[in-house]
Coordinates of C-alpha atoms in Angstrom, one line a residue:
X123 CA -5.9 90.5 5.2
X124 CA -6.0 92.6 7.2
X125 CA -11.8 96.8 8.1
X126 CA -14.0 98.2 10.7
X127 CA -12.1 97.8 13.9
X128 CA -14.3 95.2 15.5
X129 CA -15.8 93.0 12.8
X130 CA -13.9 93.0 9.6
X131 CA -11.2 90.5 8.8
X132 CA -8.6 93.0 7.6
X133 CA -6.3 92.7 4.7
X134 CA -3.6 93.1 6.9
X135 CA -0.5 92.0 6.3
X136 CA -0.6 88.5 4.7
X137 CA -2.3 88.2 1.3
X138 CA -0.5 85.1 0.2
X139 CA -3.1 82.4 0.1
X140 CA -1.8 79.1 -1.0
X141 CA -4.6 77.6 -3.1
X142 CA -3.0 74.3 -3.7
X143 CA -2.8 73.6 0.0
X144 CA -6.5 74.6 0.5
X145 CA -8.1 72.4 -2.1
X146 CA -7.6 69.0 -0.4
X147 CA -9.4 70.1 2.7
X148 CA -12.5 71.2 0.7
X149 CA -12.8 68.2 -1.7
X150 CA -14.8 66.5 1.0
X151 CA -17.1 69.5 1.4
X152 CA -20.7 68.2 0.8
X153 CA -22.5 70.1 -1.9
X154 CA -25.9 69.8 -0.3
X155 CA -25.4 69.5 3.5
X156 CA -22.7 70.5 5.8
X157 CA -23.7 68.7 9.0
X158 CA -22.2 65.2 9.4
X159 CA -22.0 64.7 13.2
X160 CA -24.7 64.2 15.8
X161 CA -24.1 66.6 18.7
X162 CA -27.0 68.4 20.5
X163 CA -28.0 69.3 24.0
X164 CA -31.5 68.4 25.1
X165 CA -32.6 68.8 21.5
X166 CA -31.6 72.5 21.5
X167 CA -29.8 73.6 18.3
X168 CA -26.4 75.0 18.8
X169 CA -26.3 78.7 18.0
X170 CA -23.0 80.3 17.1
X171 CA -22.1 83.9 16.4
X172 CA -19.0 84.5 14.2
X173 CA -17.6 88.0 14.3
X174 CA -15.8 88.7 11.1
X175 CA -16.3 87.2 7.6
X176 CA -12.8 86.6 6.4
X177 CA -11.2 83.2 5.9
X178 CA -10.8 82.5 9.7
X179 CA -14.6 83.2 10.2
X180 CA -15.7 81.1 7.2
X181 CA -13.4 78.2 8.0
X182 CA -14.6 78.2 11.6
X183 CA -18.3 78.3 10.5
X184 CA -17.7 75.5 8.0
X185 CA -16.1 73.2 10.5
X186 CA -18.6 73.9 13.2
X187 CA -21.5 73.2 10.9
X188 CA -19.8 69.9 9.9
X189 CA -19.0 68.8 13.5
X190 CA -22.2 69.9 15.2
X191 CA -25.4 68.7 13.6
X192 CA -28.1 71.4 13.0
X193 CA -25.7 74.1 14.2
X194 CA -27.1 77.6 13.4
X195 CA -24.4 80.1 12.5
X196 CA -24.8 83.8 12.2
X197 CA -21.9 85.7 10.8
X198 CA -21.5 89.5 11.5
X199 CA -19.6 91.8 9.2
X200 CA -19.1 95.5 9.5
X201 CA -19.0 96.1 5.7
X202 CA -21.9 95.3 3.4
X203 CA -19.6 92.7 1.6
X204 CA -17.9 89.6 2.9
X205 CA -14.6 87.8 2.6
X206 CA -12.2 90.1 4.4
X207 CA -8.6 89.7 3.2
X208 CA -9.6 87.5 0.3
X209 CA -11.4 90.5 -1.2
X210 CA -9.3 93.4 0.2
X211 CA -5.9 91.8 0.9
X212 CA -5.1 89.4 -1.9
X213 CA -3.1 91.0 -4.7
X214 CA -5.2 91.8 -7.7
X215 CA -2.8 89.9 -10.0
X216 CA -3.4 86.7 -7.9
X217 CA -7.0 85.9 -9.0
X218 CA -6.6 82.1 -8.6
X219 CA -6.2 82.6 -4.8
X220 CA -9.7 84.0 -4.6
X221 CA -11.2 80.7 -5.8
X222 CA -11.8 79.8 -2.2
X223 CA -14.7 82.2 -2.3
X224 CA -16.6 79.5 -4.2
X225 CA -16.4 77.2 -1.2
X226 CA -17.4 80.0 1.2
X227 CA -20.4 80.5 -1.0
X228 CA -21.3 76.8 -0.4
X229 CA -21.1 77.4 3.3
X230 CA -23.3 80.5 3.1
X231 CA -25.9 78.7 1.0
X232 CA -26.8 76.4 3.9
X233 CA -30.2 77.2 5.4
X234 CA -28.5 77.1 8.8
X235 CA -26.2 80.0 7.9
X236 CA -27.1 83.7 8.1
X237 CA -25.0 86.6 7.0
X238 CA -25.5 89.9 8.8
X239 CA -23.6 92.5 6.8
X240 CA -23.2 96.3 7.4
X241 CA -23.3 95.7 11.2
X242 CA -20.4 96.5 13.5
X243 CA -20.1 94.8 16.9
X244 CA -19.2 96.7 20.0
X245 CA -18.0 100.0 18.5
X246 CA -19.5 102.7 16.2
X247 CA -19.2 101.8 12.6
X248 CA -16.5 103.8 10.8
X249 CA -18.6 104.3 7.7
X250 CA -21.8 106.5 7.9
X251 CA -24.1 103.8 6.4
X252 CA -23.4 101.1 9.0
X253 CA -25.1 99.9 12.1
X254 CA -23.8 98.9 15.5
X255 CA -24.7 96.2 18.0
X256 CA -23.3 96.0 21.5
X257 CA -21.3 92.9 22.2
X258 CA -23.4 92.4 25.3
X259 CA -26.5 91.9 23.1
X260 CA -24.7 89.2 21.1
X261 CA -23.7 87.4 24.3
X262 CA -27.4 87.3 25.4
X263 CA -28.6 85.4 22.3
X264 CA -26.1 82.7 21.5
X265 CA -24.5 79.6 23.1
X266 CA -21.1 80.6 21.7
X267 CA -19.3 83.5 20.1
X268 CA -16.1 83.2 17.9
X269 CA -14.0 86.4 17.5
X270 CA -12.3 86.2 14.1
X271 CA -12.1 89.9 13.2
X272 CA -8.5 90.0 12.1
X273 CA -5.8 92.7 12.7
X274 CA -6.8 96.3 12.4
X275 CA -3.8 98.2 13.6
X276 CA -0.4 98.9 12.0
X277 CA 2.8 98.3 13.9
X278 CA 4.8 101.6 13.8
X279 CA 8.5 102.2 13.8
X280 CA 8.5 105.0 16.4
X281 CA 11.1 107.1 14.5
X282 CA 11.1 110.8 13.6
X283 CA 9.2 111.9 10.5
X284 CA 6.9 108.9 10.5
X285 CA 3.9 111.1 9.8
X286 CA 5.2 113.3 7.1
X287 CA 3.5 113.3 3.7
X288 CA 4.9 110.5 1.5
X289 CA 5.1 107.9 4.3
X290 CA 2.4 105.2 4.1
X291 CA 1.6 101.9 5.8
X292 CA 1.6 98.9 3.6
X293 CA -1.8 98.0 5.0
X294 CA -3.3 101.3 3.8
X295 CA -1.7 101.0 0.4
X296 CA -2.9 97.4 -0.1
X297 CA -6.4 98.4 1.0
X298 CA -6.3 101.4 -1.3
X299 CA -5.5 99.5 -4.5
X300 CA -7.9 96.7 -3.6
X301 CA -10.8 99.1 -3.1
X302 CA -11.3 98.9 0.6
X303 CA -13.7 101.8 1.5
X304 CA -11.7 102.7 4.6
X305 CA -8.7 103.7 2.4
X306 CA -10.4 104.7 -0.9
X307 CA -9.3 108.3 -0.3
X308 CA -5.6 107.5 0.5
X309 CA -4.5 109.1 -2.8
X310 CA -0.8 108.3 -2.5
X311 CA 1.4 110.7 -4.5
X312 CA 3.6 108.6 -6.8
X313 CA 4.9 111.5 -8.9
X314 CA 7.4 113.3 -6.6
X315 CA 10.4 111.1 -7.2
X316 CA 11.7 108.0 -8.9
X317 CA 12.9 106.1 -5.7
X318 CA 10.7 104.4 -3.2
X319 CA 11.7 102.6 0.1
X320 CA 9.7 99.7 1.6
X321 CA 10.7 99.0 5.2
X322 CA 10.2 95.3 5.9
X323 CA 10.9 92.2 3.8
X324 CA 7.8 90.0 4.2
X325 CA 5.4 89.0 1.5
X326 CA 3.3 92.1 1.8
X327 CA 6.4 94.3 1.2
X328 CA 7.0 92.3 -2.0
X329 CA 3.4 92.8 -3.0
X330 CA 3.7 96.6 -2.6
X331 CA 6.9 96.5 -4.7
X332 CA 5.3 94.5 -7.4
X333 CA 2.3 96.9 -7.7
X334 CA 4.8 99.8 -8.1
X335 CA 6.9 98.0 -10.7
X336 CA 4.3 96.0 -12.7
X337 CA 3.1 97.1 -16.1
X338 CA -0.1 99.0 -15.6
X339 CA -1.6 97.5 -18.7
X340 CA -1.3 94.1 -17.0
X341 CA -3.0 95.3 -13.8
X342 CA -5.9 96.9 -15.9
X343 CA -7.2 93.3 -16.5
X344 CA -7.4 92.5 -12.8
X345 CA -9.9 93.6 -10.2
X346 CA -7.7 96.4 -9.0
X347 CA -9.6 99.6 -8.1
X348 CA -9.9 102.0 -11.0
X349 CA -8.6 104.9 -8.9
X350 CA -5.4 102.8 -8.3
X351 CA -4.9 102.3 -12.1
X352 CA -5.2 106.0 -12.6
X353 CA -2.6 106.8 -10.0
X354 CA -0.2 104.0 -11.0
X355 CA -0.3 105.0 -14.6
X356 CA 1.1 108.4 -13.6
X357 CA 3.7 107.0 -11.3
X358 CA 7.3 108.2 -11.7
X359 CA 8.7 105.4 -9.4
X360 CA 11.5 103.5 -11.2
X361 CA 13.7 102.3 -8.3
X362 CA 12.4 100.3 -5.3
X363 CA 14.4 99.4 -2.2
X364 CA 13.0 96.6 0.0
X365 CA 14.9 97.1 3.2
X366 CA 15.4 94.8 6.2
X367 CA 17.4 94.8 9.4
X368 CA 18.6 91.3 8.9
X369 CA 19.9 89.2 5.9
X370 CA 18.6 86.9 3.2
X371 CA 18.8 83.8 5.5
X372 CA 16.4 85.5 7.9
X373 CA 14.0 87.1 5.4
X374 CA 10.3 86.5 5.8
X375 CA 9.3 86.5 2.1
X376 CA 8.5 83.2 0.3
X377 CA 9.9 81.7 -2.9
X378 CA 6.7 82.3 -4.8
X379 CA 6.7 86.0 -4.1
X380 CA 10.4 86.6 -4.9
X381 CA 10.0 84.6 -8.2
X382 CA 7.1 86.8 -9.3
X383 CA 9.2 90.0 -8.8
X384 CA 12.1 88.5 -10.6
X385 CA 9.9 87.6 -13.6
X386 CA 8.5 91.0 -14.1
X387 CA 9.3 91.9 -17.8
X388 CA 12.0 94.6 -18.3
X389 CA 12.4 95.1 -14.5
X390 CA 15.9 94.6 -13.2
X391 CA 17.0 93.1 -9.9
X392 CA 20.2 94.3 -8.3
X393 CA 22.4 91.5 -7.0
X394 CA 22.5 90.8 -3.3
X395 CA 25.6 90.8 -1.1
X396 CA 26.8 87.2 -1.5
X397 CA 28.8 87.3 1.8
X398 CA 25.4 87.0 3.6
X399 CA 24.8 83.6 1.9
X400 CA 26.6 80.3 2.9
X401 CA 29.2 79.3 0.3
X402 CA 27.8 75.7 0.3
X403 CA 24.1 76.3 -0.1
X404 CA 23.7 72.6 -1.0
X405 CA 24.1 71.8 2.7
X406 CA 21.0 73.9 3.6
X407 CA 17.5 72.4 4.2
X408 CA 15.4 72.3 1.0
X409 CA 13.3 75.5 1.5
X410 CA 16.2 77.9 2.3
X411 CA 18.4 76.2 -0.3
X412 CA 15.9 76.9 -3.0
X413 CA 15.4 80.5 -1.9
X414 CA 19.1 81.2 -1.8
X415 CA 19.6 79.6 -5.2
X416 CA 16.9 82.0 -6.6
X417 CA 18.5 85.0 -5.0
X418 CA 21.9 84.2 -6.4
X419 CA 20.8 83.8 -9.9
X420 CA 21.4 86.6 -12.4
X421 CA 18.5 88.9 -13.0
X422 CA 16.7 88.1 -16.3
X423 CA 16.9 91.9 -16.9
X424 CA 20.4 93.0 -15.7
X425 CA 20.5 96.5 -14.2
X426 CA 21.9 99.1 -16.5
X427 CA 25.1 101.0 -15.5
X428 CA 24.1 104.3 -17.1
X429 CA 23.6 107.5 -15.2
X430 CA 20.6 107.8 -12.9
X431 CA 18.7 110.3 -15.1
X432 CA 18.9 108.0 -18.1
X433 CA 18.1 104.9 -16.1
X434 CA 15.0 106.6 -14.6
X435 CA 13.6 107.0 -18.2
X436 CA 14.6 103.6 -19.5
X437 CA 14.4 101.0 -16.7
X438 CA 12.7 100.0 -13.6
X439 CA 14.6 98.1 -10.9
X440 CA 14.5 96.8 -7.4
X441 CA 16.8 95.5 -4.7
X442 CA 16.8 93.7 -1.4
X443 CA 18.8 96.0 0.9
X444 CA 20.0 94.0 4.0
X445 CA 21.4 95.0 7.4
X446 CA 19.8 98.4 7.6
X447 CA 17.7 99.7 10.5
X448 CA 15.6 102.9 9.9
X449 CA 16.2 105.8 12.2
X450 CA 14.3 108.7 10.6
X451 CA 12.2 109.9 7.7
X452 CA 13.9 113.1 6.5
X453 CA 11.7 116.0 5.4
X454 CA 12.4 118.0 2.3
X455 CA 14.2 121.3 3.0
X456 CA 11.9 123.0 0.5
X457 CA 8.8 121.5 2.0
X458 CA 9.2 120.3 5.6
X459 CA 5.8 118.5 5.5
X460 CA 7.0 116.2 2.7
X461 CA 9.4 113.2 2.7
X462 CA 12.8 113.6 0.9
X463 CA 14.9 110.7 2.2
X464 CA 15.0 107.8 4.6
X465 CA 17.9 107.4 7.0
X466 CA 19.3 104.1 8.3
X467 CA 22.0 102.8 10.5
X468 CA 23.9 99.7 9.6
X469 CA 23.4 96.5 11.6
X470 CA 25.3 93.2 11.9
X471 CA 24.0 89.7 12.7
X472 CA 24.6 87.4 15.6
X473 CA 25.2 84.7 13.0
X474 CA 24.7 85.6 9.3
X475 CA 23.7 82.0 8.4
X476 CA 21.3 81.2 11.2
X477 CA 17.7 81.8 10.2
X478 CA 16.9 82.8 13.8
X479 CA 19.8 85.3 14.0
X480 CA 19.1 88.7 15.5
X481 CA 20.3 92.1 14.3
X482 CA 22.9 94.0 16.4
X483 CA 24.1 97.6 16.2
X484 CA 27.5 98.2 14.6
X485 CA 30.3 100.5 15.4
X486 CA 29.8 102.2 12.0
X487 CA 28.5 105.6 13.0
X488 CA 28.0 106.8 9.4
X489 CA 24.3 106.8 8.5
X490 CA 23.1 105.4 5.3
X491 CA 20.6 107.6 3.5
X492 CA 18.3 106.6 0.6
X493 CA 16.7 109.5 -1.4
X494 CA 13.0 108.7 -1.3
X495 CA 9.9 110.8 -1.8
X496 CA 7.9 107.7 -1.1
X497 CA 8.2 105.2 1.8
X498 CA 6.1 102.3 3.0
X499 CA 6.1 100.8 6.5
X500 CA 5.6 97.1 6.2
X501 CA 6.6 95.8 9.6
X502 CA 3.5 93.9 10.7
X503 CA 0.0 94.4 12.0
X504 CA -1.8 93.9 15.3
X505 CA -5.3 93.1 16.4
X506 CA -7.1 95.4 18.8
X507 CA -9.6 94.6 21.6
X508 CA -13.3 95.4 21.2
X509 CA -14.3 98.3 23.6
X510 CA -16.5 96.0 25.7
X511 CA -13.7 93.5 26.4
X512 CA -12.4 95.4 29.5
X513 CA -15.8 95.9 31.1
X514 CA -16.6 92.2 30.5
X515 CA -13.2 91.1 31.8
X516 CA -12.1 89.5 28.6
X517 CA -8.3 89.6 28.7
X518 CA -6.5 91.0 25.7
X519 CA -2.7 91.3 25.3
X520 CA -1.9 94.7 23.8
X521 CA 1.7 93.7 23.4
X522 CA 1.0 90.6 21.4
X523 CA -2.3 91.7 19.9
X524 CA -4.2 88.6 20.8
X525 CA -7.1 87.4 23.0
X526 CA -5.9 85.2 25.8
X527 CA -6.6 81.6 24.8
X528 CA -5.5 78.0 25.4
X529 CA -4.0 77.6 22.0
X530 CA -7.1 75.9 20.6
X531 CA -9.2 79.1 20.8
X532 CA -10.9 78.8 24.1
X533 CA -10.8 82.2 25.7
X534 CA -9.1 82.2 29.1
X535 CA -8.7 84.4 32.1
X536 CA -7.1 84.4 35.5
X537 CA -9.4 83.6 38.4
X538 CA -9.0 83.1 42.1
X539 CA -9.6 79.6 43.4
X540 CA -11.3 78.6 46.7
X541 CA -7.8 78.5 48.4
X542 CA -7.1 82.1 47.3
X543 CA -4.5 80.9 44.7
X544 CA -4.7 82.1 41.1
X545 CA -5.6 79.8 38.4
X546 CA -6.5 79.9 34.7
X547 CA -10.2 79.7 34.0
X548 CA -12.2 79.9 30.8
X549 CA -15.1 82.1 29.7
X550 CA -18.1 79.9 28.9
X551 CA -18.8 79.9 25.2
X552 CA -16.2 82.4 24.1
X553 CA -13.7 81.3 21.4
X554 CA -11.3 83.0 18.9
X555 CA -9.8 82.1 15.6
X556 CA -7.3 83.6 13.1
X557 CA -4.9 86.5 13.8
X558 CA -6.8 87.7 16.9
X559 CA -6.0 84.2 18.3
X560 CA -2.4 83.6 17.3
X561 CA -1.1 86.9 15.9
X562 CA -0.8 88.1 12.3
X563 CA 1.3 85.3 10.9
X564 CA 1.0 82.4 8.5
X565 CA -0.7 81.8 5.1
X566 CA -4.2 80.8 4.3
X567 CA -3.5 77.1 5.0
X568 CA -2.4 77.9 8.5
X569 CA -5.4 80.2 9.0
X570 CA -7.7 77.3 7.9
X571 CA -6.0 74.8 10.3
X572 CA -6.2 77.3 13.1
X573 CA -9.9 77.9 12.5
X574 CA -10.5 74.1 12.3
X575 CA -8.7 73.7 15.7
X576 CA -11.0 76.3 17.3
X577 CA -14.2 74.7 15.8
X578 CA -13.1 71.2 16.9
X579 CA -12.5 72.4 20.4
X580 CA -15.9 74.1 20.4
X581 CA -17.6 70.9 19.1
X582 CA -15.8 68.7 21.7
X583 CA -17.0 71.1 24.5
X584 CA -20.6 71.0 23.2
X585 CA -20.7 67.3 22.9
X586 CA -19.2 66.8 26.3
X587 CA -22.3 68.0 28.0
X588 CA -20.5 69.2 31.1
X589 CA -18.7 72.2 29.7
X590 CA -20.5 75.5 30.3
X591 CA -21.7 77.7 27.4
X592 CA -23.4 81.0 27.2
X593 CA -27.1 81.0 28.2
X594 CA -26.7 77.4 29.3
X595 CA -29.8 77.1 31.6
X596 CA -32.1 75.0 29.4
X597 CA -33.7 77.8 27.5
X598 CA -33.5 78.2 23.8
X599 CA -31.8 81.3 22.4
X600 CA -32.9 83.2 19.4
X601 CA -29.6 84.1 17.7
X602 CA -30.0 86.9 15.1
X603 CA -33.8 87.0 15.6
X604 CA -33.2 87.7 19.3
X605 CA -30.6 90.3 18.6
X606 CA -32.6 92.3 16.1
X607 CA -35.6 92.1 18.5
X608 CA -33.7 94.3 20.9
X609 CA -33.9 97.1 18.3
X610 CA -32.3 97.6 14.9
X611 CA -34.4 100.4 13.6
X612 CA -32.9 102.5 10.9
X613 CA -30.0 100.1 10.2
X614 CA -29.7 98.7 6.7
X615 CA -28.7 95.1 7.2
X616 CA -27.3 93.2 4.2
X617 CA -28.1 89.5 4.0
X618 CA -26.5 87.0 1.7
X619 CA -28.9 87.7 -1.2
X620 CA -28.1 91.4 -0.8
X621 CA -24.4 90.6 -1.2
X622 CA -25.1 88.5 -4.3
X623 CA -26.8 91.5 -5.8
X624 CA -23.8 93.7 -5.1
X625 CA -21.6 91.0 -6.5
X626 CA -23.6 90.8 -9.7
X627 CA -23.5 94.6 -10.1
X628 CA -19.7 94.7 -9.7
X629 CA -19.3 91.9 -12.3
X630 CA -21.5 93.8 -14.7
X631 CA -19.4 97.0 -14.1
X632 CA -16.2 95.0 -14.7
X633 CA -17.6 93.4 -17.9
X634 CA -18.1 96.8 -19.4
X635 CA -14.3 97.6 -19.2
X636 CA -13.0 94.1 -19.9
X637 CA -12.2 92.8 -16.3
X638 CA -13.8 90.4 -13.9
X639 CA -15.2 93.0 -11.6
X640 CA -15.1 96.7 -10.8
X641 CA -15.5 97.0 -7.1
X642 CA -17.6 99.6 -5.4
X643 CA -15.2 101.6 -3.1
X644 CA -18.0 103.4 -1.2
X645 CA -20.4 101.7 1.1
X646 CA -23.1 104.0 0.0
X647 CA -22.7 102.8 -3.6
X648 CA -22.9 99.2 -2.4
X649 CA -26.1 99.8 -0.6
X650 CA -27.6 101.8 -3.5
X651 CA -27.6 98.6 -5.5
X652 CA -30.1 97.2 -3.0
X653 CA -32.5 100.1 -3.6

């Protein structure tokens, strides 16, 4: 969303779940049973392990249980709590988006579904209370495994000063205000200056801007982490620059997100450069036409033209700064360990009105510098391979951050044919879904469709009878019972009822302060609820 490196669906990057586009697919979700198709092999129930409990994992589980009768699904999650980016990536002022959790609850309520929380797969848990299971152990006890663990790594800019104090990744910041234990101690300092720079112009960048500019009293009513409220209430940020290398016609943000920023009460929007917008926007396709029309409208709260010191006290504002490429984060002369400004070079476009245009360097050698004691890097996220991928020969593209697959989620690899030529083969029983399959792109509806595609491919393979799966020698496999039989002593495993108890405790904490829930931000506190 986007997370423990191997098993959590991370709040990376895209938190913009389109609820309206999800509901039609779930209207047909049976309330009592999920299996609707007959598909078994020799009477053996199909056993599936899903690694990651975010939307991609739950949608895959739902579809598999629908398509394969009596399918047994075990879902592994490194944290004690489920839902991945729905819990830790969706902006706290978007509560309606989280309604999809109700449908995930229906899936988890099936007697053929098992949640195994607080257990990391293939690498040591990054919180002290979690357990670890080798991937090889999982492979021994299932017919199929779906990797749906999201994107754990930030893309970096690779410019000087990227690690000075005051420079944060958007992923860290989003996780921090949403109560992700991994980033609970981020403690961003929002008091050192009134200007902030966000590098990147996707929806996550706009989320970060909105959190910096929103009235804290509005956020208090949401499920935002209490430590975030305390920090934001002391913030001195009044001016936010959302910076991109290209122009408005190439921007990655959506209409919904830009409207929300424009509608923030008493927050001004600085007009964009109209030369970057076609004169005749009526000739554009519907989506870009609507977006350009919104960007060209006057701000409901016009920017004041008073001096910066007065403006800092009276008004918050933001802008979309186009055609700028970052070159360095400049440290403060008084404190070289802290950020003072962000330096850019100007760019131009191969075609300013082409949505696919690329940025080019200009002959303008003068740098553009924005004073900023606070900067956020929001240029994308990347999945990482599990440590056992390489020994097992599971190919992973570090460049693209995906597991090699056929487009429908079947994991592939190169193999040598009998005539010594190289061909593409597939790993029996290995599948992938979500961002680790296609990269960190799209909204929740595309994640759902992607997960459905993977589950459909898996169901077709199982029904075929000729396609090889894991442990496909006629013996039954034990799933989670077999895995824990190999030794799980001393590990506190959280089942679905355990999650419900944590959920109830968080809701009770929230009710005491007038909000829906107050999340636990330490895994130890989550587990303490269970005694």
